[in-house]
JSON list of C-alpha atoms in Angstrom, two decimals:
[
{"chain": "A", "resi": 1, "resn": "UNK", "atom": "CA", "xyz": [0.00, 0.00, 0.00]},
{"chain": "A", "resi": 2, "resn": "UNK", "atom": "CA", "xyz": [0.95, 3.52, -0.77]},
{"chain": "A", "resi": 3, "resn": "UNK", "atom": "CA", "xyz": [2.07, 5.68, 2.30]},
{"chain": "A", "resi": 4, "resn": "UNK", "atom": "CA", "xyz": [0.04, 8.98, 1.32]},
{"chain": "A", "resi": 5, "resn": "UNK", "atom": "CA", "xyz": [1.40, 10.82, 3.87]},
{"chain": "A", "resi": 6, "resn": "UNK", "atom": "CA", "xyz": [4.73, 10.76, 2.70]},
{"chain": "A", "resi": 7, "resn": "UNK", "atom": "CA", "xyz": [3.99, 11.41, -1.30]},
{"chain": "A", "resi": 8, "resn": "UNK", "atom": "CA", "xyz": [2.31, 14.35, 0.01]},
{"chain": "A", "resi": 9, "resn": "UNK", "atom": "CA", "xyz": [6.04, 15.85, 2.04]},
{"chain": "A", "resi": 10, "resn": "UNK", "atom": "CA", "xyz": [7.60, 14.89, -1.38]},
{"chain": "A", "resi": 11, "resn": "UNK", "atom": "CA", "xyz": [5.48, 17.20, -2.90]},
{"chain": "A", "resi": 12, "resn": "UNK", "atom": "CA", "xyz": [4.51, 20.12, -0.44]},
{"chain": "A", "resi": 13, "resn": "UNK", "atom": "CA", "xyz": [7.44, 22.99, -0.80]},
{"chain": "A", "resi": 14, "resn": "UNK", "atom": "CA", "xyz": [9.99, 22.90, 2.16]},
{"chain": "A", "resi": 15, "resn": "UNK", "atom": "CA", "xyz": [9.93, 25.63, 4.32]},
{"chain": "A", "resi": 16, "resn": "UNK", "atom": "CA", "xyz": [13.54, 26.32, 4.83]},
{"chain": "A", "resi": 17, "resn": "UNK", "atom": "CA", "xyz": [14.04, 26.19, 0.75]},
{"chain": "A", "resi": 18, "resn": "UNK", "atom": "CA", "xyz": [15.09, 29.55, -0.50]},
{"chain": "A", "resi": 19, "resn": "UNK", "atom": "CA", "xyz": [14.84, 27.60, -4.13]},
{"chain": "A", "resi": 20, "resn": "UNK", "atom": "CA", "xyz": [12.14, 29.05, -6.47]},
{"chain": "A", "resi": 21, "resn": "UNK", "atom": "CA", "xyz": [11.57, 26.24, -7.60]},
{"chain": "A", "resi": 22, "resn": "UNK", "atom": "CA", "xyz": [11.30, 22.91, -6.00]},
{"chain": "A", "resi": 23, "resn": "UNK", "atom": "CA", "xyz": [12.99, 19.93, -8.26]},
{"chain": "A", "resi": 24, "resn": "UNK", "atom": "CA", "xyz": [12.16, 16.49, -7.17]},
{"chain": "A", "resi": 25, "resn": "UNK", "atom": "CA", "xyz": [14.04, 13.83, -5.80]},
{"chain": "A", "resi": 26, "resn": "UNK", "atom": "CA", "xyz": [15.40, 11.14, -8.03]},
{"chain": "A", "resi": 27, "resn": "UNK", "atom": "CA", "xyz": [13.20, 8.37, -7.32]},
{"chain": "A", "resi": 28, "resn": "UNK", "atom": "CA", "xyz": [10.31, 10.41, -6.77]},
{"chain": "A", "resi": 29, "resn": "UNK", "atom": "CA", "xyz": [10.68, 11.19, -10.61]},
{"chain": "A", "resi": 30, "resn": "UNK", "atom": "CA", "xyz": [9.97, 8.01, -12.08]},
{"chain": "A", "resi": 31, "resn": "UNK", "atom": "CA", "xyz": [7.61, 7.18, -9.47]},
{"chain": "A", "resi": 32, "resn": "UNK", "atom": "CA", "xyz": [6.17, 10.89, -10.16]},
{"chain": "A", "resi": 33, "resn": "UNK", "atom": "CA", "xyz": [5.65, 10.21, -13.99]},
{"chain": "A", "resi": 34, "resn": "UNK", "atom": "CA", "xyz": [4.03, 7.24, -13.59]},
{"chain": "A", "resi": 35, "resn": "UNK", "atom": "CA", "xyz": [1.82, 8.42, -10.69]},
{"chain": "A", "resi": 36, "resn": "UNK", "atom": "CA", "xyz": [0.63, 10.98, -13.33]},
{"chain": "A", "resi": 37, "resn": "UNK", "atom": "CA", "xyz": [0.10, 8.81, -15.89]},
{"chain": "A", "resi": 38, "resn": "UNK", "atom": "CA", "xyz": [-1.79, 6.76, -13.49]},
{"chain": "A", "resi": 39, "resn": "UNK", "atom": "CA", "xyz": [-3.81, 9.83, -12.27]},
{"chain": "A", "resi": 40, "resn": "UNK", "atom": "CA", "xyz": [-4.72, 10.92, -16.16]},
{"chain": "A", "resi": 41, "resn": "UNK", "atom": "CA", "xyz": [-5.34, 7.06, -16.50]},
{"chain": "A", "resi": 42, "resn": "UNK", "atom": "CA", "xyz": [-8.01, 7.42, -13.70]},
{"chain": "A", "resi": 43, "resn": "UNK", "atom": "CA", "xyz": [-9.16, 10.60, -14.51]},
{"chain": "A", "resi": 44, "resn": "UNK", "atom": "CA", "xyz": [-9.80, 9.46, -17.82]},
{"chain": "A", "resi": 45, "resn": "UNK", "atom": "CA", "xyz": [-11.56, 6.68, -17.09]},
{"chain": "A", "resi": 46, "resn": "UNK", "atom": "CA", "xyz": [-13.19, 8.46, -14.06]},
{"chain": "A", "resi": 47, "resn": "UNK", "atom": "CA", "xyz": [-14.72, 11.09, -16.51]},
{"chain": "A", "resi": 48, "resn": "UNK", "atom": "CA", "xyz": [-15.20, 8.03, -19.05]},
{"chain": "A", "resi": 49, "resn": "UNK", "atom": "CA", "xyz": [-16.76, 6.48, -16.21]},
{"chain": "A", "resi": 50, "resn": "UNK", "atom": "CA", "xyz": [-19.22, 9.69, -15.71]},
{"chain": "A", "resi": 51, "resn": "UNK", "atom": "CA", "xyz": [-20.05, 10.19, -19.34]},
{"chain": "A", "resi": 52, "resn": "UNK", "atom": "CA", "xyz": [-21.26, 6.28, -19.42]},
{"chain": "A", "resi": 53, "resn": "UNK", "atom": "CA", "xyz": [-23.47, 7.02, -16.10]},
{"chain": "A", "resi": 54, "resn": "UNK", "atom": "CA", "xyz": [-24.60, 10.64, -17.86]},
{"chain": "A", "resi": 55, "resn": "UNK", "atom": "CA", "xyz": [-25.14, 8.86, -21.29]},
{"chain": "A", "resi": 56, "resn": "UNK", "atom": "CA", "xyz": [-27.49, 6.41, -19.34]},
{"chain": "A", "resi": 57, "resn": "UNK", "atom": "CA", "xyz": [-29.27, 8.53, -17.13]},
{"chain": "A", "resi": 58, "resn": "UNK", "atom": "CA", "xyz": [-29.89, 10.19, -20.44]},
{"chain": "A", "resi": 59, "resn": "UNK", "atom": "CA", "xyz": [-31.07, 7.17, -21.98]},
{"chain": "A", "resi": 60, "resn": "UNK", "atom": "CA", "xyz": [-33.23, 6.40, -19.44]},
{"chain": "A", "resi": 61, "resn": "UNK", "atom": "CA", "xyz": [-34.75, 10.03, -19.05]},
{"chain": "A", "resi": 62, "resn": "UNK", "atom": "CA", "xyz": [-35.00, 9.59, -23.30]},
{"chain": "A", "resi": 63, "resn": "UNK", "atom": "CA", "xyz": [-37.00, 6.40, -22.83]},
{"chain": "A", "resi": 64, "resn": "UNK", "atom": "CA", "xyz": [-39.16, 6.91, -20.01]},
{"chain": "A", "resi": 65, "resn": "UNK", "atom": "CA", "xyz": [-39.95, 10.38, -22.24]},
{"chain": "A", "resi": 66, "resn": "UNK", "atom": "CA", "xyz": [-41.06, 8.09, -25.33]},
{"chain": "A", "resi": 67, "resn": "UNK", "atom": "CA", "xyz": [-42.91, 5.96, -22.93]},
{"chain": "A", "resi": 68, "resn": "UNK", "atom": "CA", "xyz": [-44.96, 8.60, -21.70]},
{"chain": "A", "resi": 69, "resn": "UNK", "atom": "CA", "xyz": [-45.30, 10.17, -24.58]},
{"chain": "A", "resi": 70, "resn": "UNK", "atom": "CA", "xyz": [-46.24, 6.87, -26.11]},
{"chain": "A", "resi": 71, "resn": "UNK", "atom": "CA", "xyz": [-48.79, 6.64, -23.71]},
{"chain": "A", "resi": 72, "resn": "UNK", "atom": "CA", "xyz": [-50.17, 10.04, -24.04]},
{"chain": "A", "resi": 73, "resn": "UNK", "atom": "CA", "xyz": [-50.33, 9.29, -27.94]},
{"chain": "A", "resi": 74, "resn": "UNK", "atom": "CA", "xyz": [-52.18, 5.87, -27.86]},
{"chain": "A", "resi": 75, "resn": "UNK", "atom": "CA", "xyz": [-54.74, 8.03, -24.84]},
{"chain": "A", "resi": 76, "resn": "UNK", "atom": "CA", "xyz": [-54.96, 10.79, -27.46]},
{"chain": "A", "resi": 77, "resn": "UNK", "atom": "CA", "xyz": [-55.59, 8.21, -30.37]},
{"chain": "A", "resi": 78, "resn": "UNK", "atom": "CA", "xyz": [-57.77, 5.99, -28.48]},
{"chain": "A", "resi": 79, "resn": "UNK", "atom": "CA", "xyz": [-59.67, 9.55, -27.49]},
{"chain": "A", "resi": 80, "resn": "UNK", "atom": "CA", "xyz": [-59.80, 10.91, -31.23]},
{"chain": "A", "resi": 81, "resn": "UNK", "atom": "CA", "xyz": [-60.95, 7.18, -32.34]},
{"chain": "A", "resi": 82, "resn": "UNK", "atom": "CA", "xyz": [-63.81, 7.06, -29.99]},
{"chain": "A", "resi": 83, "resn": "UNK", "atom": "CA", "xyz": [-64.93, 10.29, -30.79]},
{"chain": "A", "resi": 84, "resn": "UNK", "atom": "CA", "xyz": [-64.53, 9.67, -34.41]},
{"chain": "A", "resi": 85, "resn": "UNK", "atom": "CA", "xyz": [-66.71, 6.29, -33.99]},
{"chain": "A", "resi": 86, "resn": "UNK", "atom": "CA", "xyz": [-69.21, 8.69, -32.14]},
{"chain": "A", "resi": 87, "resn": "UNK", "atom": "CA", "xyz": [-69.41, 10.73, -34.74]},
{"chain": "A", "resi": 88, "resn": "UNK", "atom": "CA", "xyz": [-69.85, 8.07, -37.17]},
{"chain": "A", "resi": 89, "resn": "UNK", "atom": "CA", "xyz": [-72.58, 6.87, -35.02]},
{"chain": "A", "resi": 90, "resn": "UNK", "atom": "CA", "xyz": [-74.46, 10.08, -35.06]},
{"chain": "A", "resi": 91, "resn": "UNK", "atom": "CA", "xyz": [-73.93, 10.43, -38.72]},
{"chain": "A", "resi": 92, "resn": "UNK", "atom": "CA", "xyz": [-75.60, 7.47, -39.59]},
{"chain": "A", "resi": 93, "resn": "UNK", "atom": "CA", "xyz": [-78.42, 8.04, -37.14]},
{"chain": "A", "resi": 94, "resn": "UNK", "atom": "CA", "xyz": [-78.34, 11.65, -38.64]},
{"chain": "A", "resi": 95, "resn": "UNK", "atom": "CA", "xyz": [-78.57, 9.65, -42.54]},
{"chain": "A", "resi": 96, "resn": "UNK", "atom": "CA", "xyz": [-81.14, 7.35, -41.50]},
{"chain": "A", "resi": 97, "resn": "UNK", "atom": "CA", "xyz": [-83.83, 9.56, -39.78]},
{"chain": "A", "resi": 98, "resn": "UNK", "atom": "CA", "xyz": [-82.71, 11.73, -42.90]},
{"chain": "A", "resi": 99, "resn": "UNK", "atom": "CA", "xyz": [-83.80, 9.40, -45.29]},
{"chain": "A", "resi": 100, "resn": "UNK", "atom": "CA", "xyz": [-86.97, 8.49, -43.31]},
{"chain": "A", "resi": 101, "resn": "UNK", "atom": "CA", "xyz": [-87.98, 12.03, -43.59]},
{"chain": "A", "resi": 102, "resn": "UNK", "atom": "CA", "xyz": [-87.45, 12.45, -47.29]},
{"chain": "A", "resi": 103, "resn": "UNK", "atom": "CA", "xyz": [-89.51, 9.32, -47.53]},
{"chain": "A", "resi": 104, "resn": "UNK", "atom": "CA", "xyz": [-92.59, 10.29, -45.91]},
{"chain": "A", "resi": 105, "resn": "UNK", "atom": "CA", "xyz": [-91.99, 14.31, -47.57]},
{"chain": "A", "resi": 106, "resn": "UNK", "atom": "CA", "xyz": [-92.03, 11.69, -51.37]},
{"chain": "A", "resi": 107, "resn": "UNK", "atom": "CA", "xyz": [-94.99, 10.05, -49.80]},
{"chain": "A", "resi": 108, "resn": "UNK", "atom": "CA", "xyz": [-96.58, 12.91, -49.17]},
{"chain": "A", "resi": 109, "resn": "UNK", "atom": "CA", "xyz": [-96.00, 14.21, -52.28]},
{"chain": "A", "resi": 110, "resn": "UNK", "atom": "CA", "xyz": [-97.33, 11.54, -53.91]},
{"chain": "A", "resi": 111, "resn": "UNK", "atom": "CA", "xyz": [-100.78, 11.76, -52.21]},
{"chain": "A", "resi": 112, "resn": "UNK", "atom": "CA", "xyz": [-100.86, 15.00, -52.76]},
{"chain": "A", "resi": 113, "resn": "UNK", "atom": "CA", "xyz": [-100.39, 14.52, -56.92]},
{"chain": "A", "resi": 114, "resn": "UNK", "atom": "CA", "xyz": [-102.75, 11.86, -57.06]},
{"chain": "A", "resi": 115, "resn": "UNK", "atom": "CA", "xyz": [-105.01, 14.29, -54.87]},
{"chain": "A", "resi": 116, "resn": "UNK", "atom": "CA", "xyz": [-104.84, 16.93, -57.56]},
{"chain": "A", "resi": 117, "resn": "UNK", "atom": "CA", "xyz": [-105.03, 14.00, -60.62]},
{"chain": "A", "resi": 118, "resn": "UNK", "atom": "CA", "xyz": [-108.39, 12.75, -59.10]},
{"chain": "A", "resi": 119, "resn": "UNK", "atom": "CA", "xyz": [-109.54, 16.62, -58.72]},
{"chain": "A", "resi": 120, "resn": "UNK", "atom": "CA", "xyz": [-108.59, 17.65, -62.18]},
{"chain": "A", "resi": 121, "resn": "UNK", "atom": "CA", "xyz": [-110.31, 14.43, -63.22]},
{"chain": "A", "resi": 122, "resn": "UNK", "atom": "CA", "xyz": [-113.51, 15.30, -61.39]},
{"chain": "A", "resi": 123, "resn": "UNK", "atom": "CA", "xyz": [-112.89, 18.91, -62.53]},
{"chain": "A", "resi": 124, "resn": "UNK", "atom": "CA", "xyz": [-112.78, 17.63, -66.17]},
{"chain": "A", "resi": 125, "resn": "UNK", "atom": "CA", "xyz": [-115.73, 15.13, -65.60]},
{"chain": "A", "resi": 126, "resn": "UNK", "atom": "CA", "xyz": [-117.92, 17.96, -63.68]},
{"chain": "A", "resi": 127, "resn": "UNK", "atom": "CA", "xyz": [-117.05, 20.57, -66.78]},
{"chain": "A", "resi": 128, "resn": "UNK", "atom": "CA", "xyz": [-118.14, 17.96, -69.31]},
{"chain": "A", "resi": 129, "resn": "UNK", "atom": "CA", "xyz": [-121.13, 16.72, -67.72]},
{"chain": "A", "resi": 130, "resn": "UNK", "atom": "CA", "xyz": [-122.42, 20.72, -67.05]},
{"chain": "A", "resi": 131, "resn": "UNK", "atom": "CA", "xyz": [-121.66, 21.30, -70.67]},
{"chain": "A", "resi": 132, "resn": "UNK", "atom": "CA", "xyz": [-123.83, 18.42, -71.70]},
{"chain": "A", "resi": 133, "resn": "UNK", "atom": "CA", "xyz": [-126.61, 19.92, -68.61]},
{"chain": "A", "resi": 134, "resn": "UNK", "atom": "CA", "xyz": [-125.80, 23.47, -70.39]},
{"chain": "A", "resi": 135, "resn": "UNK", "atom": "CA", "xyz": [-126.12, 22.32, -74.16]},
{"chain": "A", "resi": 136, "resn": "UNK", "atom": "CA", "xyz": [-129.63, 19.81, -73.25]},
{"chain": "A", "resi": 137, "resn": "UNK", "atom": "CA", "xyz": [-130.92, 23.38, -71.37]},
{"chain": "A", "resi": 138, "resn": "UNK", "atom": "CA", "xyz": [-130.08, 25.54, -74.32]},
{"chain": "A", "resi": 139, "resn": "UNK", "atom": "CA", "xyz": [-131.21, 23.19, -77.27]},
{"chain": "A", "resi": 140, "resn": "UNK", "atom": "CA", "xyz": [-134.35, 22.73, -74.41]},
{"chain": "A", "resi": 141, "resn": "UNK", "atom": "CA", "xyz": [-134.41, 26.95, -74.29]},
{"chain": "A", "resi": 142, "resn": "UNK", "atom": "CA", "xyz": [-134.52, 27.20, -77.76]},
{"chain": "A", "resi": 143, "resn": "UNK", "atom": "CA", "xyz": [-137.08, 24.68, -78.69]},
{"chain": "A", "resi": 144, "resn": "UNK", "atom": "CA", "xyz": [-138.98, 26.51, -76.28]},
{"chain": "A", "resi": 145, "resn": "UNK", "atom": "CA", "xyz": [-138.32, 29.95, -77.59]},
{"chain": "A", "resi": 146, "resn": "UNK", "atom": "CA", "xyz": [-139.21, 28.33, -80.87]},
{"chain": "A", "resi": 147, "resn": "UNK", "atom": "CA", "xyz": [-142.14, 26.85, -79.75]},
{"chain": "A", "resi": 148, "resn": "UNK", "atom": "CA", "xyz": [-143.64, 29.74, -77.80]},
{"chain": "A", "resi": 149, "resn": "UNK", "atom": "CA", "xyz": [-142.59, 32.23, -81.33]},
{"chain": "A", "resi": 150, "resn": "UNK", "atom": "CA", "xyz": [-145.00, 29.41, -82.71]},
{"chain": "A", "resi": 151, "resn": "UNK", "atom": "CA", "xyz": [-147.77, 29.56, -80.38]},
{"chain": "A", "resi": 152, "resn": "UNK", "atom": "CA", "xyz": [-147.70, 33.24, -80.87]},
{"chain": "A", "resi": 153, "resn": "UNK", "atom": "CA", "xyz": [-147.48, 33.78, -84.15]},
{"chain": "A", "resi": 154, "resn": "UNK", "atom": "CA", "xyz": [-150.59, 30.93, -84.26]},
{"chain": "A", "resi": 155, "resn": "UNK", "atom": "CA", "xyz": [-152.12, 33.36, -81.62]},
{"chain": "A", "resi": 156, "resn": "UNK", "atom": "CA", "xyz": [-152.03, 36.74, -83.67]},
{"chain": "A", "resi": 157, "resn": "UNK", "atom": "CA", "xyz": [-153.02, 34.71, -86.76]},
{"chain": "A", "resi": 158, "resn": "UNK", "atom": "CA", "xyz": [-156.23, 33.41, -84.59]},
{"chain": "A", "resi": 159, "resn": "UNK", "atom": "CA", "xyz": [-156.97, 36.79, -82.96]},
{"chain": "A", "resi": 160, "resn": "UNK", "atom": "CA", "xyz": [-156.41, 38.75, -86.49]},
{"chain": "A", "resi": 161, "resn": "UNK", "atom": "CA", "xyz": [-158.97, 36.16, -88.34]},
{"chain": "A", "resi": 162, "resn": "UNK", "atom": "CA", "xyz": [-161.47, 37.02, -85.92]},
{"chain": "A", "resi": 163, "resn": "UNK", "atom": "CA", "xyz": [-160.91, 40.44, -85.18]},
{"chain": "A", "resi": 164, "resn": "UNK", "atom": "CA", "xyz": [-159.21, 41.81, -88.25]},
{"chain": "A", "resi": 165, "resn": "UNK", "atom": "CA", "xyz": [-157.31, 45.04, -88.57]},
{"chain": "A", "resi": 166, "resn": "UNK", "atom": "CA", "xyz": [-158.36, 47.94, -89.84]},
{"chain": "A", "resi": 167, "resn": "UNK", "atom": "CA", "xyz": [-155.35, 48.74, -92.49]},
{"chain": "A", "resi": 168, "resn": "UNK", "atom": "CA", "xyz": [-156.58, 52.94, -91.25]},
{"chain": "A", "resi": 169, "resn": "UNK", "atom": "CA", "xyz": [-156.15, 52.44, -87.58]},
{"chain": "A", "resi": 170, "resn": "UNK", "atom": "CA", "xyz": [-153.41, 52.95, -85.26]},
{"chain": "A", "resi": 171, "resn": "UNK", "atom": "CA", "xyz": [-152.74, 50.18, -83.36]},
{"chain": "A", "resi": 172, "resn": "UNK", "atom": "CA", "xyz": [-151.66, 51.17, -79.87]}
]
């Protein structure tokens, strides 16, 4: 084992040195270059040793991030699916009731023409059968105008043969 204590006096300035500089000892030179390469050695690997334990805390901070955001994603998706089958729902609801409605609006639209066919059918039947009433009253009318100019004209001739004119007298 390595006496600290006494690499430590090797190195610490003496106090009764009046040298600016303090030059080592010849065995504490090799022992001194080798110590340092030994300290870089650690400190490299120390620092290597860090970066591995940063690079992994990273990694682990990176993948519990994707896993929550995974998470949140697949809540989101599951979310906009369910709302999208909702939707989807209502639409078809929306399309059948839709299509119900248009049916009865056709249906009543069909009444309603063969309503107006079967009036305009009575309309035409009612028109004809007053025209035939209106032609059977006139052709009645007039044989009964021409009757009655008959009857008169029979009537003058009967009153004139018995009371005849005087061709002199006014007739008023």
């Amino acid at each position: 084992m390595v006496n600290r204590g006494a690499i430590l006096q090797k190195s610490l300035p003496a106090e009764d040195s009046d040298d600016e500089f303090e030059l080592p000892g010849s065995q504490e030179s090799n022992g001194d270059s080798s110590r340092q390469e030994i300290a870089k050695m650690l400190e490299k690997l120390y620092s290597e040793n860090l970066e591995k334990k940063k690079a992994q805390r990273e990694k682990k901070i990176l993948e519990y991030a994707e896993t929550q955001l995974n998470d949140e994603l697949k809540a989101s998706a599951k979310v906009v699916e369910d709302a999208m089958n909702e939707i989807e729902s209502l639409y078809e609801t929306f399309l059948m009731e839709y299509a119900a409605c248009e049916d009865r609006i056709r249906q009543k639209w069909t009444q309603l023409y063969e309503a107006e066919t079967e009036l305009l059918r009575f309309g035409e039947e009612r028109q004809k059968e007053d025209n035939e009433r209106f032609n059977a009253a006139s052709k009645s009318h007039d044989n009964g105008l021409s009757k009655m100019k008959g009857s008169c004209k029979l009537f003058h001739e009967t009153i004139n043969r018995f009371f005849p004119r005087d061709v002199g007298e006014d007739s008023s």
